[in-house]
Amino acid sequence: MKNLTEMLKGVLEGCLLEIISRGETYGYEITRRLNALGFTDVVDGTTYTILVRLEKNKLVNVDKRQSDMGPPRKFFTLNEAGREELRLFWAKWEFIASKIGELRPDRALPPHTQPQTLPPVFAEPEQRLSIPQNLFCEEEKSHV
Amino acid sequence: MSDFFDNYLNIPKIMKSKREYKEQMARVEAMPEDYRFVFKKIQSHMWMFAAGSGYDMMKIHYDIIELFETGVLQGKRVLEITGNDVAGFCDELLKCARTYTEDWRAKLNREIADKLGQRNLS
């Protein structure tokens, strides 16, 4: 899918942590992996900037080794702080995905509670109004 | 005070840094024209945001050279490496350097926190 850049920001860092957690890897390989997943807009430079940040924040171990061709290549593995960050990422992701899933108009309310007589244009805002009270208050406790 | 001395008055360090800069720029000159052009554009763009001694910025630029050299060897064009949004690429890297815009943000939040305290936060 294309034009995801803005929405992907922040999430990509977690994706990289996950990919690195599965075994030593390097920038080019990570980019290929993300492209294969369907993130076709991700280029080497995107991966690179995130790797620079992960390294600066000391979430990865970096091993610079001579590769078969070209300049020495940086190989990345997760360190303890990185694994903790990855765990936090999945917890945050779980929360975001479930909350946004609840906001989706087609999933907001069970079908039988939707007003049958109103055309969809009027039905929508009403559904939205009825969401906050029952969902947001309790959920916060269980996730924090 | 010692940081200040180290960054601005430490002559051996400055000479070493100048020598390294020359060496690194020679690597840039050896790259294809599109890479050379984009590198210099990135370099001058990012310097506009630099704060402090700028040593961190230089390090980031030298690392870009390595990224670009890999791209050259893979036979890619430079925009296949950076993406078309080169400014966006720079923005991400600027997060790892000291910038005056970041200094301003920190100053704004610090001054407000000093005045109103932390009680409204978190």
PDB file of C-alpha atoms in Angstrom:
ATOM      1  CA  MET A   1       0.000   0.000   0.000  1.00  0.00           C
ATOM      2  CA  LYS A   2       1.173   3.531  -0.733  1.00  0.00           C
ATOM      3  CA  ASN A   3       1.077   6.913   1.023  1.00  0.00           C
ATOM      4  CA  LEU A   4       1.361   5.431   4.482  1.00  0.00           C
ATOM      5  CA  THR A   5       4.393   7.480   5.477  1.00  0.00           C
ATOM      6  CA  GLU A   6       2.752   9.721   8.069  1.00  0.00           C
ATOM      7  CA  MET A   7       0.713   6.976   9.653  1.00  0.00           C
ATOM      8  CA  LEU A   8       3.622   4.570   9.737  1.00  0.00           C
ATOM      9  CA  LYS A   9       5.884   6.938  11.629  1.00  0.00           C
ATOM     10  CA  GLY A  10       6.436   5.599  15.095  1.00  0.00           C
ATOM     11  CA  VAL A  11       5.054   2.203  14.193  1.00  0.00           C
ATOM     12  CA  LEU A  12       7.995   1.430  11.926  1.00  0.00           C
ATOM     13  CA  GLU A  13      10.389   1.623  14.834  1.00  0.00           C
ATOM     14  CA  GLY A  14       8.495  -1.199  16.500  1.00  0.00           C
ATOM     15  CA  CYS A  15       8.492  -3.182  13.258  1.00  0.00           C
ATOM     16  CA  LEU A  16      12.253  -2.848  13.070  1.00  0.00           C
ATOM     17  CA  LEU A  17      12.685  -3.966  16.660  1.00  0.00           C
ATOM     18  CA  GLU A  18      10.543  -7.017  15.920  1.00  0.00           C
ATOM     19  CA  ILE A  19      12.495  -7.902  12.775  1.00  0.00           C
ATOM     20  CA  ILE A  20      15.835  -7.457  14.530  1.00  0.00           C
ATOM     21  CA  SER A  21      14.621  -9.572  17.458  1.00  0.00           C
ATOM     22  CA  ARG A  22      14.321 -12.576  15.152  1.00  0.00           C
ATOM     23  CA  GLY A  23      18.042 -12.671  14.531  1.00  0.00           C
ATOM     24  CA  GLU A  24      21.019 -10.612  13.451  1.00  0.00           C
ATOM     25  CA  THR A  25      20.249  -8.549  10.376  1.00  0.00           C
ATOM     26  CA  TYR A  26      21.277  -5.410   8.485  1.00  0.00           C
ATOM     27  CA  GLY A  27      19.603  -2.393   6.904  1.00  0.00           C
ATOM     28  CA  TYR A  28      19.132  -3.638   3.366  1.00  0.00           C
ATOM     29  CA  GLU A  29      17.656  -6.944   4.533  1.00  0.00           C
ATOM     30  CA  ILE A  30      15.203  -5.148   6.828  1.00  0.00           C
ATOM     31  CA  THR A  31      14.025  -2.917   3.974  1.00  0.00           C
ATOM     32  CA  ARG A  32      13.484  -5.968   1.721  1.00  0.00           C
ATOM     33  CA  ARG A  33      11.520  -7.604   4.492  1.00  0.00           C
ATOM     34  CA  LEU A  34       9.228  -4.590   4.937  1.00  0.00           C
ATOM     35  CA  ASN A  35       8.746  -4.283   1.155  1.00  0.00           C
ATOM     36  CA  ALA A  36       7.791  -7.952   0.986  1.00  0.00           C
ATOM     37  CA  LEU A  37       5.259  -7.379   3.778  1.00  0.00           C
ATOM     38  CA  GLY A  38       3.563  -4.796   1.545  1.00  0.00           C
ATOM     39  CA  PHE A  39       5.137  -1.574   2.758  1.00  0.00           C
ATOM     40  CA  THR A  40       6.301  -0.681  -0.728  1.00  0.00           C
ATOM     41  CA  ASP A  41       7.079   2.962   0.085  1.00  0.00           C
ATOM     42  CA  VAL A  42       9.783   2.031   2.572  1.00  0.00           C
ATOM     43  CA  VAL A  43      13.223   2.690   1.088  1.00  0.00           C
ATOM     44  CA  ASP A  44      16.704   2.004   2.446  1.00  0.00           C
ATOM     45  CA  GLY A  45      16.870   5.581   3.692  1.00  0.00           C
ATOM     46  CA  THR A  46      13.737   5.103   5.810  1.00  0.00           C
ATOM     47  CA  THR A  47      15.176   2.042   7.494  1.00  0.00           C
ATOM     48  CA  TYR A  48      18.510   3.787   7.842  1.00  0.00           C
ATOM     49  CA  THR A  49      17.163   6.783   9.771  1.00  0.00           C
ATOM     50  CA  ILE A  50      15.369   4.487  12.209  1.00  0.00           C
ATOM     51  CA  LEU A  51      18.451   2.317  12.695  1.00  0.00           C
ATOM     52  CA  VAL A  52      20.473   5.447  13.454  1.00  0.00           C
ATOM     53  CA  ARG A  53      17.921   6.328  16.124  1.00  0.00           C
ATOM     54  CA  LEU A  54      17.814   2.838  17.616  1.00  0.00           C
ATOM     55  CA  GLU A  55      21.593   2.899  17.848  1.00  0.00           C
ATOM     56  CA  LYS A  56      21.625   6.337  19.425  1.00  0.00           C
ATOM     57  CA  ASN A  57      19.024   5.263  21.986  1.00  0.00           C
ATOM     58  CA  LYS A  58      21.129   2.178  22.762  1.00  0.00           C
ATOM     59  CA  LEU A  59      18.392  -0.342  21.963  1.00  0.00           C
ATOM     60  CA  VAL A  60      20.580  -2.430  19.651  1.00  0.00           C
ATOM     61  CA  ASN A  61      24.029  -3.963  19.587  1.00  0.00           C
ATOM     62  CA  VAL A  62      25.935  -2.991  16.474  1.00  0.00           C
ATOM     63  CA  ASP A  63      28.631  -5.135  14.939  1.00  0.00           C
ATOM     64  CA  LYS A  64      30.458  -3.503  12.047  1.00  0.00           C
ATOM     65  CA  ARG A  65      31.982  -6.126   9.797  1.00  0.00           C
ATOM     66  CA  GLN A  66      33.503  -6.248   6.366  1.00  0.00           C
ATOM     67  CA  SER A  67      30.963  -7.546   3.861  1.00  0.00           C
ATOM     68  CA  ASP A  68      31.713  -9.399   0.644  1.00  0.00           C
ATOM     69  CA  MET A  69      31.273  -6.180  -1.286  1.00  0.00           C
ATOM     70  CA  GLY A  70      31.562  -2.512  -0.483  1.00  0.00           C
ATOM     71  CA  PRO A  71      32.105  -0.705   2.795  1.00  0.00           C
ATOM     72  CA  PRO A  72      31.818  -2.497   6.135  1.00  0.00           C
ATOM     73  CA  ARG A  73      28.241  -3.335   6.973  1.00  0.00           C
ATOM     74  CA  LYS A  74      26.513  -2.816  10.311  1.00  0.00           C
ATOM     75  CA  PHE A  75      24.811  -5.885  11.748  1.00  0.00           C
ATOM     76  CA  PHE A  76      22.173  -5.355  14.395  1.00  0.00           C
ATOM     77  CA  THR A  77      20.924  -7.448  17.288  1.00  0.00           C
ATOM     78  CA  LEU A  78      18.590  -6.440  20.120  1.00  0.00           C
ATOM     79  CA  ASN A  79      20.004  -5.818  23.560  1.00  0.00           C
ATOM     80  CA  GLU A  80      18.080  -6.028  26.827  1.00  0.00           C
ATOM     81  CA  ALA A  81      16.752  -2.451  26.557  1.00  0.00           C
ATOM     82  CA  GLY A  82      15.664  -3.180  22.996  1.00  0.00           C
ATOM     83  CA  ARG A  83      13.728  -6.267  24.036  1.00  0.00           C
ATOM     84  CA  GLU A  84      11.957  -4.257  26.718  1.00  0.00           C
ATOM     85  CA  GLU A  85      11.145  -1.535  24.174  1.00  0.00           C
ATOM     86  CA  LEU A  86       9.769  -4.194  21.829  1.00  0.00           C
ATOM     87  CA  ARG A  87       7.566  -5.596  24.572  1.00  0.00           C
ATOM     88  CA  LEU A  88       6.232  -2.087  25.253  1.00  0.00           C
ATOM     89  CA  PHE A  89       5.672  -1.557  21.544  1.00  0.00           C
ATOM     90  CA  TRP A  90       3.415  -4.601  21.257  1.00  0.00           C
ATOM     91  CA  ALA A  91       1.473  -3.576  24.367  1.00  0.00           C
ATOM     92  CA  LYS A  92       0.933  -0.093  22.927  1.00  0.00           C
ATOM     93  CA  TRP A  93       0.060  -1.517  19.544  1.00  0.00           C
ATOM     94  CA  GLU A  94      -2.462  -3.889  21.084  1.00  0.00           C
ATOM     95  CA  PHE A  95      -4.127  -0.970  22.819  1.00  0.00           C
ATOM     96  CA  ILE A  96      -4.208   1.276  19.748  1.00  0.00           C
ATOM     97  CA  ALA A  97      -5.424  -1.469  17.423  1.00  0.00           C
ATOM     98  CA  SER A  98      -8.240  -2.530  19.729  1.00  0.00           C
ATOM     99  CA  LYS A  99      -9.406   1.023  20.463  1.00  0.00           C
ATOM    100  CA  ILE A 100      -9.358   2.082  16.828  1.00  0.00           C
ATOM    101  CA  GLY A 101     -11.110  -1.142  15.935  1.00  0.00           C
ATOM    102  CA  GLU A 102     -13.888  -0.123  18.304  1.00  0.00           C
ATOM    103  CA  LEU A 103     -14.135   3.271  16.630  1.00  0.00           C
ATOM    104  CA  ARG A 104     -14.743   1.806  13.209  1.00  0.00           C
ATOM    105  CA  PRO A 105     -18.303   2.628  12.210  1.00  0.00           C
ATOM    106  CA  ASP A 106     -19.051  -0.908  11.022  1.00  0.00           C
ATOM    107  CA  ARG A 107     -17.939  -2.378  14.342  1.00  0.00           C
ATOM    108  CA  ALA A 108     -19.041   0.307  16.769  1.00  0.00           C
ATOM    109  CA  LEU A 109     -22.313  -1.314  17.799  1.00  0.00           C
ATOM    110  CA  PRO A 110     -23.916  -4.688  17.290  1.00  0.00           C
ATOM    111  CA  PRO A 111     -26.257  -4.546  14.269  1.00  0.00           C
ATOM    112  CA  HIS A 112     -29.506  -4.917  16.214  1.00  0.00           C
ATOM    113  CA  THR A 113     -28.903  -1.688  18.163  1.00  0.00           C
ATOM    114  CA  GLN A 114     -28.514   0.395  15.034  1.00  0.00           C
ATOM    115  CA  PRO A 115     -31.532   2.531  14.219  1.00  0.00           C
ATOM    116  CA  GLN A 116     -33.305   0.877  11.322  1.00  0.00           C
ATOM    117  CA  THR A 117     -35.419   3.792  10.206  1.00  0.00           C
ATOM    118  CA  LEU A 118     -32.737   6.429   9.724  1.00  0.00           C
ATOM    119  CA  PRO A 119     -30.685   6.614   6.558  1.00  0.00           C
ATOM    120  CA  PRO A 120     -26.961   5.923   7.106  1.00  0.00           C
ATOM    121  CA  VAL A 121     -26.053   9.599   7.009  1.00  0.00           C
ATOM    122  CA  PHE A 122     -28.007  10.235  10.207  1.00  0.00           C
ATOM    123  CA  ALA A 123     -27.256   6.957  11.816  1.00  0.00           C
ATOM    124  CA  GLU A 124     -23.539   7.479  11.891  1.00  0.00           C
ATOM    125  CA  PRO A 125     -23.148  10.426  14.280  1.00  0.00           C
ATOM    126  CA  GLU A 126     -25.554   8.800  16.698  1.00  0.00           C
ATOM    127  CA  GLN A 127     -23.440   5.701  16.885  1.00  0.00           C
ATOM    128  CA  ARG A 128     -20.414   7.777  17.570  1.00  0.00           C
ATOM    129  CA  LEU A 129     -22.146   9.627  20.354  1.00  0.00           C
ATOM    130  CA  SER A 130     -22.970   6.423  22.109  1.00  0.00           C
ATOM    131  CA  ILE A 131     -19.449   5.070  22.051  1.00  0.00           C
ATOM    132  CA  PRO A 132     -17.402   6.994  24.637  1.00  0.00           C
ATOM    133  CA  GLN A 133     -19.192   6.320  27.924  1.00  0.00           C
ATOM    134  CA  ASN A 134     -19.187   2.580  27.881  1.00  0.00           C
ATOM    135  CA  LEU A 135     -15.794   2.030  26.268  1.00  0.00           C
ATOM    136  CA  PHE A 136     -13.149   4.486  27.284  1.00  0.00           C
ATOM    137  CA  CYS A 137     -13.548   4.656  31.031  1.00  0.00           C
ATOM    138  CA  GLU A 138     -13.090   1.017  31.970  1.00  0.00           C
ATOM    139  CA  GLU A 139     -10.588   0.095  29.319  1.00  0.00           C
ATOM    140  CA  GLU A 140      -7.993   2.522  30.571  1.00  0.00           C
ATOM    141  CA  LYS A 141      -7.653   0.775  33.882  1.00  0.00           C
ATOM    142  CA  SER A 142      -7.140  -2.609  32.387  1.00  0.00           C
ATOM    143  CA  HIS A 143      -4.324  -1.451  30.137  1.00  0.00           C
ATOM    144  CA  VAL A 144      -2.367   0.874  32.354  1.00  0.00           C
TER     145      VAL A 144
ATOM    146  CA  MET B   1      33.708  25.096  30.678  1.00  0.00           C
ATOM    147  CA  SER B   2      35.818  22.116  29.649  1.00  0.00           C
ATOM    148  CA  ASP B   3      33.255  21.122  27.010  1.00  0.00           C
ATOM    149  CA  PHE B   4      33.503  24.591  25.584  1.00  0.00           C
ATOM    150  CA  PHE B   5      37.286  24.372  25.472  1.00  0.00           C
ATOM    151  CA  ASP B   6      37.141  20.948  23.870  1.00  0.00           C
ATOM    152  CA  ASN B   7      34.755  22.022  21.137  1.00  0.00           C
ATOM    153  CA  TYR B   8      36.085  25.430  20.215  1.00  0.00           C
ATOM    154  CA  LEU B   9      39.666  25.880  21.439  1.00  0.00           C
ATOM    155  CA  ASN B  10      41.163  22.411  21.242  1.00  0.00           C
ATOM    156  CA  ILE B  11      43.454  23.027  18.264  1.00  0.00           C
ATOM    157  CA  PRO B  12      44.583  19.408  17.703  1.00  0.00           C
ATOM    158  CA  LYS B  13      40.960  18.293  17.738  1.00  0.00           C
ATOM    159  CA  ILE B  14      39.987  20.994  15.263  1.00  0.00           C
ATOM    160  CA  MET B  15      42.867  20.097  12.936  1.00  0.00           C
ATOM    161  CA  LYS B  16      42.012  16.423  13.139  1.00  0.00           C
ATOM    162  CA  SER B  17      38.388  17.248  12.398  1.00  0.00           C
ATOM    163  CA  LYS B  18      39.369  19.350   9.377  1.00  0.00           C
ATOM    164  CA  ARG B  19      41.572  16.555   8.071  1.00  0.00           C
ATOM    165  CA  GLU B  20      38.768  14.041   8.498  1.00  0.00           C
ATOM    166  CA  TYR B  21      36.353  16.377   6.749  1.00  0.00           C
ATOM    167  CA  LYS B  22      38.667  16.564   3.729  1.00  0.00           C
ATOM    168  CA  GLU B  23      39.001  12.781   3.624  1.00  0.00           C
ATOM    169  CA  GLN B  24      35.252  12.305   3.825  1.00  0.00           C
ATOM    170  CA  MET B  25      34.551  14.880   1.127  1.00  0.00           C
ATOM    171  CA  ALA B  26      36.984  13.051  -1.137  1.00  0.00           C
ATOM    172  CA  ARG B  27      34.731  10.002  -0.762  1.00  0.00           C
ATOM    173  CA  VAL B  28      31.784  12.167  -1.817  1.00  0.00           C
ATOM    174  CA  GLU B  29      33.658  13.397  -4.877  1.00  0.00           C
ATOM    175  CA  ALA B  30      34.226   9.794  -5.926  1.00  0.00           C
ATOM    176  CA  MET B  31      30.460   9.113  -6.087  1.00  0.00           C
ATOM    177  CA  PRO B  32      28.220   9.472  -9.158  1.00  0.00           C
ATOM    178  CA  GLU B  33      26.845  12.912  -9.869  1.00  0.00           C
ATOM    179  CA  ASP B  34      23.299  12.371  -8.556  1.00  0.00           C
ATOM    180  CA  TYR B  35      24.675  11.159  -5.226  1.00  0.00           C
ATOM    181  CA  ARG B  36      27.135  14.046  -5.032  1.00  0.00           C
ATOM    182  CA  PHE B  37      24.399  16.575  -5.757  1.00  0.00           C
ATOM    183  CA  VAL B  38      21.954  15.167  -3.214  1.00  0.00           C
ATOM    184  CA  PHE B  39      24.640  14.755  -0.561  1.00  0.00           C
ATOM    185  CA  LYS B  40      25.677  18.392  -0.817  1.00  0.00           C
ATOM    186  CA  LYS B  41      22.048  19.504  -0.767  1.00  0.00           C
ATOM    187  CA  ILE B  42      21.405  17.431   2.359  1.00  0.00           C
ATOM    188  CA  GLN B  43      24.553  18.712   3.981  1.00  0.00           C
ATOM    189  CA  SER B  44      23.800  22.401   3.492  1.00  0.00           C
ATOM    190  CA  HIS B  45      20.149  21.900   4.417  1.00  0.00           C
ATOM    191  CA  MET B  46      20.958  20.152   7.682  1.00  0.00           C
ATOM    192  CA  TRP B  47      23.630  22.656   8.687  1.00  0.00           C
ATOM    193  CA  MET B  48      20.947  25.343   8.756  1.00  0.00           C
ATOM    194  CA  PHE B  49      19.472  23.618  11.815  1.00  0.00           C
ATOM    195  CA  ALA B  50      22.719  22.898  13.636  1.00  0.00           C
ATOM    196  CA  ALA B  51      23.221  24.079  17.191  1.00  0.00           C
ATOM    197  CA  GLY B  52      26.248  23.779  19.428  1.00  0.00           C
ATOM    198  CA  SER B  53      29.602  22.628  18.125  1.00  0.00           C
ATOM    199  CA  GLY B  54      28.216  20.700  15.164  1.00  0.00           C
ATOM    200  CA  TYR B  55      30.446  17.681  15.695  1.00  0.00           C
ATOM    201  CA  ASP B  56      27.345  15.485  15.980  1.00  0.00           C
ATOM    202  CA  MET B  57      26.094  16.824  12.649  1.00  0.00           C
ATOM    203  CA  MET B  58      29.386  15.985  10.954  1.00  0.00           C
ATOM    204  CA  LYS B  59      29.205  12.434  12.255  1.00  0.00           C
ATOM    205  CA  ILE B  60      25.695  12.058  10.806  1.00  0.00           C
ATOM    206  CA  HIS B  61      26.907  13.321   7.429  1.00  0.00           C
ATOM    207  CA  TYR B  62      29.847  10.920   7.377  1.00  0.00           C
ATOM    208  CA  ASP B  63      27.475   8.057   8.101  1.00  0.00           C
ATOM    209  CA  ILE B  64      25.288   9.117   5.165  1.00  0.00           C
ATOM    210  CA  ILE B  65      28.342   8.773   2.912  1.00  0.00           C
ATOM    211  CA  GLU B  66      28.569   5.139   3.925  1.00  0.00           C
ATOM    212  CA  LEU B  67      24.878   4.597   3.208  1.00  0.00           C
ATOM    213  CA  PHE B  68      25.294   6.231  -0.198  1.00  0.00           C
ATOM    214  CA  GLU B  69      28.384   4.204  -1.065  1.00  0.00           C
ATOM    215  CA  THR B  70      26.416   1.041  -0.448  1.00  0.00           C
ATOM    216  CA  GLY B  71      23.702   2.358  -2.752  1.00  0.00           C
ATOM    217  CA  VAL B  72      26.253   3.099  -5.481  1.00  0.00           C
ATOM    218  CA  LEU B  73      27.582  -0.443  -5.266  1.00  0.00           C
ATOM    219  CA  GLN B  74      24.067  -1.842  -5.561  1.00  0.00           C
ATOM    220  CA  GLY B  75      23.656   0.167  -8.757  1.00  0.00           C
ATOM    221  CA  LYS B  76      20.788   2.198  -7.348  1.00  0.00           C
ATOM    222  CA  ARG B  77      20.001   5.817  -8.062  1.00  0.00           C
ATOM    223  CA  VAL B  78      20.237   8.125  -5.090  1.00  0.00           C
ATOM    224  CA  LEU B  79      16.481   8.723  -4.785  1.00  0.00           C
ATOM    225  CA  GLU B  80      15.926   4.981  -4.484  1.00  0.00           C
ATOM    226  CA  ILE B  81      17.941   5.267  -1.280  1.00  0.00           C
ATOM    227  CA  THR B  82      16.530   8.470   0.204  1.00  0.00           C
ATOM    228  CA  GLY B  83      13.042   8.348  -1.289  1.00  0.00           C
ATOM    229  CA  ASN B  84      11.667  11.370  -3.152  1.00  0.00           C
ATOM    230  CA  ASP B  85      11.068  13.234   0.094  1.00  0.00           C
ATOM    231  CA  VAL B  86      14.687  14.082   0.835  1.00  0.00           C
ATOM    232  CA  ALA B  87      13.613  16.791   3.289  1.00  0.00           C
ATOM    233  CA  GLY B  88      11.691  14.130   5.225  1.00  0.00           C
ATOM    234  CA  PHE B  89      14.797  11.966   5.235  1.00  0.00           C
ATOM    235  CA  CYS B  90      16.743  14.916   6.692  1.00  0.00           C
ATOM    236  CA  ASP B  91      14.054  15.559   9.314  1.00  0.00           C
ATOM    237  CA  GLU B  92      14.416  12.044  10.659  1.00  0.00           C
ATOM    238  CA  LEU B  93      18.192  12.380  10.895  1.00  0.00           C
ATOM    239  CA  LEU B  94      17.939  15.805  12.507  1.00  0.00           C
ATOM    240  CA  LYS B  95      16.203  14.128  15.437  1.00  0.00           C
ATOM    241  CA  CYS B  96      19.584  12.621  16.280  1.00  0.00           C
ATOM    242  CA  ALA B  97      21.487  15.909  16.247  1.00  0.00           C
ATOM    243  CA  ARG B  98      21.387  19.004  18.394  1.00  0.00           C
ATOM    244  CA  THR B  99      19.338  21.599  16.501  1.00  0.00           C
ATOM    245  CA  TYR B 100      18.353  25.122  17.370  1.00  0.00           C
ATOM    246  CA  THR B 101      14.700  24.290  16.703  1.00  0.00           C
ATOM    247  CA  GLU B 102      14.932  21.551  19.326  1.00  0.00           C
ATOM    248  CA  ASP B 103      16.680  23.995  21.673  1.00  0.00           C
ATOM    249  CA  TRP B 104      13.775  26.408  21.224  1.00  0.00           C
ATOM    250  CA  ARG B 105      11.202  23.721  21.969  1.00  0.00           C
ATOM    251  CA  ALA B 106      13.069  22.689  25.096  1.00  0.00           C
ATOM    252  CA  LYS B 107      13.315  26.327  26.173  1.00  0.00           C
ATOM    253  CA  LEU B 108       9.576  26.884  25.677  1.00  0.00           C
ATOM    254  CA  ASN B 109       8.625  23.849  27.738  1.00  0.00           C
ATOM    255  CA  ARG B 110      11.224  24.592  30.402  1.00  0.00           C
ATOM    256  CA  GLU B 111      10.105  28.188  30.861  1.00  0.00           C
ATOM    257  CA  ILE B 112       6.471  27.169  31.126  1.00  0.00           C
ATOM    258  CA  ALA B 113       7.282  24.382  33.553  1.00  0.00           C
ATOM    259  CA  ASP B 114       9.347  26.818  35.648  1.00  0.00           C
ATOM    260  CA  LYS B 115       6.451  29.246  35.815  1.00  0.00           C
ATOM    261  CA  LEU B 116       3.519  26.869  36.241  1.00  0.00           C
ATOM    262  CA  GLY B 117       5.260  23.901  37.783  1.00  0.00           C
ATOM    263  CA  GLN B 118       4.825  20.285  36.814  1.00  0.00           C
ATOM    264  CA  ARG B 119       1.494  19.736  38.542  1.00  0.00           C
ATOM    265  CA  ASN B 120      -0.586  20.036  35.391  1.00  0.00           C
ATOM    266  CA  LEU B 121       1.437  17.392  33.639  1.00  0.00           C
ATOM    267  CA  SER B 122       1.266  13.609  33.697  1.00  0.00           C
TER     268      SER B 122
END
